[in-house]
Amino acid sequence: MHHPPEAKPGSDPMQRTTPPGRTDAERARFSVPVFAHALRCAGRSGVLLLGCLAAVLPAQQGGGAPASAEGAVDTTRATLEQWVETHRVLSKEAQDWALGKETLQARIDVVKRELTTLRERTAEAQVSVNDADKKRAEMLVEDERHKATVATLQQQIERLERRTGAILPRLPEPLRERVRPLSQRMPQAGAETKLSLGERYQNVIGILNEIQKWNREITVASEVRMLPDGSSVEVNALYVGLGQGYYASVNGKVAGTGSASREGWVWQPANDLAPDIARAIAIYKNEQVAAFVRLPVTIL
């Protein structure tokens, strides 16, 4: 087993710094300045601690109770060891605080950067909100304009539907049949409808287009006409636009003229005109050579 080397005489620092030939009491008194020098080198805290020790030792000696030199050295050494331990703890606390401060500062910097980022995003979001509010205001103005336009169009289509509906009874029967799919879709005045404005305008425009086309042309149609005696006969009707019409039977014995009125078309028998009306119809069908044919015209 290894034994630590025994301390040789004079190896104790206190003994080395104490002049030879002095008693233990003198060595104890001499030790105080030596420790004081060591504590001054350690810092201001050591000087304050030494001041306290220097004040205590003379008080003990002056009290009439002589202290043992060895006890004084042990007390001084214990006090110094406590101070060294205290200084070590303070140094460790200072190091820990420095490290904690650095960590805390790093966290503070991160939080500051996050706050800066959040402020920038908030500013961008505010700009977006302002733009959205501006667009919303513009859209509200546009919506009010559209509502006013729709209201105007609503009034116009209702007026057009009334006027178109008033024209329908004055149309020739073949033309009424042609536009019936469109006229049936027109709502009654004041009635609710599921049709959109576009569909309602399409109906009216479709009817008016057919009427205009009919009015520019001469049309021949096969019809069944009721005679004054209550019998019916198949005839060929010749329409000159919307204002005048003629009919003649296939056998050439029955004929008549017609014109539009507010209640509808009015037909008048004119059997004496049967040859001329039949000839005009044959010319229209390219069954005879073109020629001038006199036919009566009724102007209302």
Short mmCIF file of N, CA and C in Angstrom, two decimals, residues 226-232:
data_model
loop_
_atom_site.label_atom_id
_atom_site.label_comp_id
_atom_site.label_asym_id
_atom_site.label_seq_id
_atom_site.Cartn_x
_atom_site.Cartn_y
_atom_site.Cartn_z
N MET A 226 -114.43 27.50 -93.28
CA MET A 226 -115.85 27.31 -92.99
C MET A 226 -116.67 28.23 -93.89
N LEU A 227 -117.68 27.69 -94.54
CA LEU A 227 -118.54 28.45 -95.44
C LEU A 227 -119.75 28.99 -94.67
N PRO A 228 -120.44 30.00 -95.22
CA PRO A 228 -121.61 30.56 -94.53
C PRO A 228 -122.70 29.54 -94.25
N ASP A 229 -122.83 28.51 -95.09
CA ASP A 229 -123.87 27.52 -94.87
C ASP A 229 -123.49 26.48 -93.82
N GLY A 230 -122.32 26.65 -93.18
CA GLY A 230 -121.88 25.75 -92.14
C GLY A 230 -121.01 24.61 -92.61
N SER A 231 -120.85 24.46 -93.90
CA SER A 231 -119.98 23.41 -94.43
C SER A 231 -118.55 23.89 -94.45
N SER A 232 -117.62 22.97 -94.63
CA SER A 232 -116.19 23.30 -94.69
C SER A 232 -115.63 22.82 -96.01
#
